């Protein structure tokens, strides 16, 4: 780093050399500047009023000069100061400009680059079918009800006319929540095996007449195979009013199936058993693959079993009688269908697991 030398020789040639040395040092320092803060430090070192290089030049050269050289040295020092200050200012300009260029370069935006494509998600096929089913019933004036997936034994079984120890409970392999032995049987928690508990919950809240569809997830202790999964979805329906008959049930479901599968689909009803309906029926639709002629999918019968239904058992109304459900005055029907089963039929899917594996190659077909 440059320090101002004392001068012994004040001849013009010696002064020229001293000035040239000073500017050599100044130029070398300017060349080494890289940033605004470098420059500020440099400027202060040279231009500080107290002990800056230029002040030192004044003190060391001019004040110490012999009388006869003072005039010449003074003139030279003034020129030197002006030149040095101009060089320091110019250095600032240069630093400033180059940092702006660096900044611009770093912020450069290549507008010709292709953008980032963010794939937009679509509704899962199971939820899509569930929503389609719900929409069919909404169009007929049904409202939508929901309820908890963790249910009590009372809502899942007892109030639906599955008394304790009734063999009908065996048809629904149930997942119970552990550690509830101290609770009364009807208060014990389980994962609901059907969406039917929401029927009772809805009738507790709403006096008749009621028309409601209940979509939701249900759980059973079933091993996974091509058509069974321990978790699946159901849409349940309930209509209660005066003068409701079995032909209302048939007409409603026939219309719903035509809306879902097309107007050429036929329905038929078979006697069945469910604890909460009497009489109960299984409903079949004419095979949507062969139109009823018989194929591998319908096991050459021309029909596919699709849902369970029936007239609400008066025993069920007993549990909500205090809310206006007097079976001598009102009647109702109920039905329930598996959403995956309908999705499998609608989309020709071979394995139920495909719906849950989250494999984009499968799911993107529904986009
Ligand atoms: Zn068929």
XYZ file of C-alpha atoms and ligand atoms in Angstrom:
368
model
C 0.000 0.000 0.000
C 1.219 3.434 -0.930
C 2.735 5.675 1.672
C 3.770 9.261 1.007
C 7.593 9.508 0.976
C 9.481 12.405 2.466
C 11.204 14.465 -0.204
C 14.850 15.502 0.038
C 15.163 16.550 -3.540
C 12.759 19.250 -4.729
C 14.153 19.474 -8.255
C 11.467 19.366 -10.991
C 12.723 15.954 -12.132
C 12.480 14.509 -8.616
C 9.001 15.981 -8.184
C 7.929 14.476 -11.518
C 9.117 11.078 -10.309
C 7.315 11.399 -6.978
C 4.062 12.369 -8.714
C 4.420 9.523 -11.222
C 4.967 7.053 -8.346
C 1.854 8.325 -6.590
C -0.324 7.937 -9.685
C 1.186 4.524 -10.403
C 0.062 3.464 -6.932
C -3.354 5.124 -7.358
C -3.993 3.358 -10.695
C -2.931 0.007 -9.251
C -5.366 0.408 -6.345
C -8.169 1.429 -8.718
C -7.542 -1.660 -10.825
C -7.994 -3.840 -7.732
C -11.420 -2.436 -6.796
C -14.344 -4.815 -7.179
C -17.245 -3.426 -5.238
C -18.839 -0.317 -3.902
C -17.497 -1.061 -0.436
C -13.957 -1.575 -1.794
C -14.260 1.807 -3.419
C -15.484 3.575 -0.268
C -12.586 2.225 1.751
C -10.205 3.298 -0.997
C -11.726 6.771 -1.232
C -11.470 7.310 2.514
C -7.853 6.258 2.532
C -6.984 8.773 -0.164
C -9.332 11.627 0.519
C -9.939 11.662 4.270
C -9.392 15.188 5.495
C -7.447 13.909 8.459
C -4.479 11.812 7.431
C -5.758 10.809 3.983
C -3.032 10.311 1.347
C -3.776 13.651 -0.289
C -3.647 15.452 3.057
C -0.338 13.733 3.772
C 0.981 14.939 0.410
C 0.064 18.431 1.417
C 1.706 18.094 4.827
C 4.765 16.101 3.819
C 5.622 17.694 0.516
C 4.294 21.192 0.552
C 4.810 22.218 4.139
C 8.330 20.777 4.194
C 9.345 22.346 0.886
C 12.144 24.934 0.915
C 10.953 28.444 0.357
C 12.150 28.771 -3.203
C 10.393 25.524 -4.260
C 7.081 26.210 -2.430
C 5.388 27.893 -5.348
C 6.190 25.103 -7.784
C 5.327 22.359 -5.240
C 2.049 24.084 -4.336
C 0.998 24.210 -7.949
C 1.936 20.573 -8.482
C 0.104 19.474 -5.332
C -3.043 21.281 -6.416
C -2.904 19.691 -9.864
C -2.212 16.334 -8.296
C -5.183 16.652 -5.946
C -7.541 17.600 -8.757
C -6.294 14.757 -10.944
C -6.472 12.228 -8.113
C -9.985 13.296 -7.164
C -11.102 12.996 -10.772
C -9.578 9.506 -10.988
C -11.276 8.455 -7.751
C -14.648 9.728 -9.024
C -14.157 7.984 -12.362
C -13.335 4.764 -10.516
C -16.628 5.099 -8.682
C -18.576 5.484 -11.920
C -16.907 2.411 -13.313
C -17.591 0.256 -10.226
C -21.178 1.409 -10.162
C -21.748 0.629 -13.840
C -20.150 -2.806 -13.675
C -22.161 -3.827 -10.603
C -25.338 -2.752 -12.404
C -24.314 -4.902 -15.384
C -23.652 -7.859 -13.059
C -27.032 -7.349 -11.446
C -28.798 -7.159 -14.784
C -27.024 -10.292 -15.970
C -28.015 -12.201 -12.859
C -31.627 -11.114 -13.230
C -31.808 -11.900 -16.896
C -34.988 -13.698 -17.827
C -35.068 -15.949 -20.843
C -38.589 -15.536 -22.081
C -38.059 -18.160 -24.764
C -37.727 -20.963 -22.160
C -40.809 -23.199 -22.014
C -42.882 -22.663 -18.847
C -43.326 -25.152 -16.034
C -46.425 -27.225 -16.691
C -48.290 -28.054 -13.513
C -50.682 -30.906 -14.145
C -54.155 -30.112 -12.889
C -55.667 -32.833 -10.719
C -58.998 -34.420 -11.514
C -61.585 -36.088 -9.359
C -60.769 -39.671 -8.417
C -62.928 -42.134 -10.391
C -64.563 -43.454 -7.205
C -65.520 -39.976 -6.043
C -66.623 -39.088 -9.540
C -69.029 -42.037 -9.641
C -70.154 -41.279 -6.095
C -70.932 -37.702 -7.108
C -72.775 -38.906 -10.219
C -74.982 -41.186 -8.129
C -75.659 -38.408 -5.640
C -76.482 -36.006 -8.494
C -79.095 -38.428 -9.881
C -80.922 -38.420 -6.537
C -80.446 -34.703 -5.956
C -82.262 -34.143 -9.257
C -85.180 -36.092 -7.749
C -85.288 -33.771 -4.737
C -83.093 -35.716 -2.319
C -80.801 -33.872 0.063
C -77.343 -35.122 1.034
C -76.481 -36.367 4.514
C -73.173 -37.302 6.091
C -72.114 -38.926 9.328
C -69.076 -40.134 11.260
C -66.958 -43.072 10.121
C -66.287 -44.048 13.739
C -69.719 -45.072 14.957
C -71.295 -46.547 18.041
C -72.692 -50.038 18.059
C -76.107 -48.436 18.609
C -76.165 -46.484 15.348
C -74.357 -49.056 13.247
C -76.356 -52.094 14.405
C -78.878 -51.881 17.219
C -81.060 -49.061 15.910
C -81.030 -50.691 12.474
C -82.700 -53.753 13.939
C -79.536 -55.822 14.394
C -80.120 -56.804 18.055
C -77.056 -57.850 20.081
C -75.923 -61.343 19.100
C -78.211 -61.377 16.071
C -76.702 -63.586 13.347
C -77.197 -60.826 10.739
C -74.221 -59.076 12.353
C -72.017 -61.870 11.070
C -72.637 -60.757 7.485
C -70.683 -57.580 8.188
C -67.210 -58.399 9.490
C -66.703 -55.464 11.773
C -63.563 -53.625 12.901
C -64.059 -52.657 16.551
C -62.034 -50.027 18.371
C -59.976 -51.735 21.102
C -60.162 -51.188 24.866
C -63.839 -50.388 25.387
C -64.867 -53.391 27.450
C -66.005 -51.190 30.327
C -68.549 -49.398 28.101
C -72.125 -50.541 27.611
C -72.380 -52.660 24.431
C -74.383 -50.065 22.509
C -71.828 -47.305 23.227
C -68.810 -49.232 21.989
C -67.073 -47.685 18.999
C -66.447 -49.362 15.671
C -65.669 -48.383 12.099
C -69.048 -48.163 10.422
C -69.745 -51.131 8.161
C -72.324 -49.255 6.101
C -73.624 -45.710 5.695
C -77.002 -46.788 7.132
C -76.320 -45.329 10.625
C -76.768 -41.914 8.995
C -80.393 -42.917 8.272
C -81.086 -43.001 12.000
C -78.995 -39.901 12.657
C -80.952 -38.055 9.936
C -84.342 -39.160 11.253
C -83.317 -38.008 14.745
C -82.662 -34.544 13.307
C -85.450 -34.270 10.712
C -89.115 -35.009 11.158
C -90.820 -36.788 8.247
C -91.098 -36.434 5.286
C -87.438 -37.212 4.518
C -85.626 -37.841 1.245
C -81.910 -38.183 1.728
C -78.868 -39.769 0.095
C -75.819 -40.576 2.166
C -72.479 -41.050 0.418
C -69.437 -42.130 2.391
C -66.593 -44.435 3.275
C -67.229 -47.699 5.097
C -64.959 -50.379 6.585
C -65.126 -54.127 6.858
C -62.708 -56.772 7.954
C -62.636 -58.288 4.457
C -59.441 -59.529 2.849
C -58.494 -57.732 -0.337
C -59.336 -59.565 -3.547
C -60.345 -58.563 -7.066
C -63.743 -57.245 -5.972
C -63.395 -56.705 -2.188
C -61.515 -54.115 -0.211
C -61.540 -53.481 3.563
C -62.382 -49.852 2.778
C -64.966 -48.923 0.202
C -67.701 -46.395 -0.502
C -71.456 -46.598 -0.358
C -74.341 -44.417 -1.312
C -77.328 -45.037 0.856
C -80.780 -43.592 0.301
C -83.851 -43.136 2.448
C -87.317 -41.836 1.633
C -89.991 -41.577 4.310
C -93.442 -40.094 3.807
C -97.108 -40.991 3.975
C -98.283 -43.478 1.336
C -94.860 -44.669 0.244
C -95.080 -48.078 -1.369
C -92.804 -50.640 -2.931
C -93.663 -49.293 -6.390
C -92.158 -45.923 -5.364
C -88.971 -47.795 -4.530
C -88.980 -49.619 -7.862
C -89.758 -46.511 -9.876
C -87.089 -44.452 -8.110
C -84.334 -47.016 -8.539
C -85.310 -47.843 -12.126
C -85.085 -44.152 -12.994
C -81.734 -43.844 -11.171
C -80.224 -46.799 -13.059
C -81.380 -45.400 -16.406
C -79.766 -42.087 -15.486
C -76.502 -43.818 -14.563
C -76.224 -46.462 -17.274
C -78.469 -45.301 -20.109
C -82.172 -45.451 -20.871
C -82.080 -48.993 -22.317
C -81.117 -50.515 -18.943
C -83.780 -52.665 -17.280
C -84.107 -53.490 -13.598
C -85.553 -56.423 -11.693
C -85.990 -57.180 -8.023
C -85.305 -60.386 -6.115
C -86.409 -61.206 -2.584
C -83.559 -60.808 -0.092
C -82.936 -60.158 3.588
C -81.654 -57.133 5.477
C -82.496 -56.579 9.153
C -83.566 -52.975 8.635
C -85.928 -53.510 5.689
C -89.027 -55.643 5.303
C -89.635 -56.778 2.648
C -86.067 -56.640 1.331
C -84.838 -57.044 -2.224
C -81.714 -57.292 -4.319
C -81.929 -55.230 -7.452
C -80.348 -56.363 -10.673
C -79.736 -54.392 -13.853
C -79.674 -55.849 -17.338
C -76.047 -56.476 -18.254
C -74.518 -53.215 -19.465
C -71.882 -55.124 -21.458
C -74.081 -57.438 -23.534
C -77.444 -55.706 -23.200
C -78.916 -58.807 -21.565
C -77.898 -61.392 -24.160
C -75.417 -63.050 -21.787
C -71.639 -62.654 -21.591
C -68.680 -63.519 -19.384
C -69.201 -60.396 -17.207
C -72.783 -61.329 -16.316
C -71.886 -65.027 -16.121
C -74.176 -65.516 -19.150
C -77.272 -64.613 -17.117
C -77.886 -61.243 -18.805
C -78.241 -59.601 -15.336
C -75.879 -57.998 -12.834
C -76.670 -57.660 -9.151
C -76.173 -54.062 -8.125
C -77.769 -53.047 -4.852
C -79.832 -53.942 -1.828
C -83.076 -52.235 -0.935
C -86.414 -52.628 0.780
C -89.208 -51.026 2.747
C -87.996 -49.626 6.083
C -88.730 -52.153 8.838
C -91.255 -50.731 11.356
C -88.819 -51.819 14.109
C -86.370 -49.200 12.829
C -89.004 -46.456 13.097
C -89.506 -47.448 16.750
C -86.079 -45.944 17.529
C -87.143 -42.524 16.193
C -90.839 -42.706 16.974
C -90.620 -39.693 19.326
C -89.566 -37.592 16.307
C -92.752 -38.324 14.328
C -91.862 -41.663 12.760
C -95.024 -43.545 13.652
C -95.160 -46.638 11.465
C -98.942 -46.632 11.554
C -98.906 -43.289 9.713
C -95.754 -43.255 7.611
C -93.730 -45.660 5.536
C -90.424 -45.504 3.746
C -87.916 -47.263 1.584
C -84.156 -47.493 1.768
C -81.427 -48.653 -0.575
C -77.662 -48.905 -0.550
C -75.111 -49.449 -3.271
C -71.345 -49.912 -3.418
C -69.705 -47.091 -5.334
C -66.648 -49.139 -6.367
C -68.891 -51.869 -7.724
C -70.650 -49.375 -9.967
C -67.332 -47.757 -10.955
C -65.972 -51.200 -11.884
C -68.980 -51.797 -14.119
C -69.021 -48.335 -15.597
C -65.311 -48.238 -16.451
C -64.669 -51.946 -17.025
C -61.990 -52.091 -14.287
C -60.695 -55.598 -13.490
C -59.294 -55.130 -9.969
C -60.735 -53.022 -7.155
C -57.197 -52.341 -5.813
C -56.478 -50.169 -8.849
C -58.706 -47.524 -7.305
C -56.555 -47.279 -4.153
C -53.001 -47.772 -5.387
C -52.674 -44.180 -6.564
C -50.911 -45.264 -9.767
C -51.015 -42.238 -12.049
C -50.948 -44.449 -15.167
C -54.316 -45.835 -14.091
C -55.809 -42.644 -12.702
C -54.870 -40.394 -15.613
C -57.196 -42.363 -17.862
C -60.044 -40.646 -16.027
C -58.638 -37.149 -16.584
Zn -73.530 -59.647 -20.038
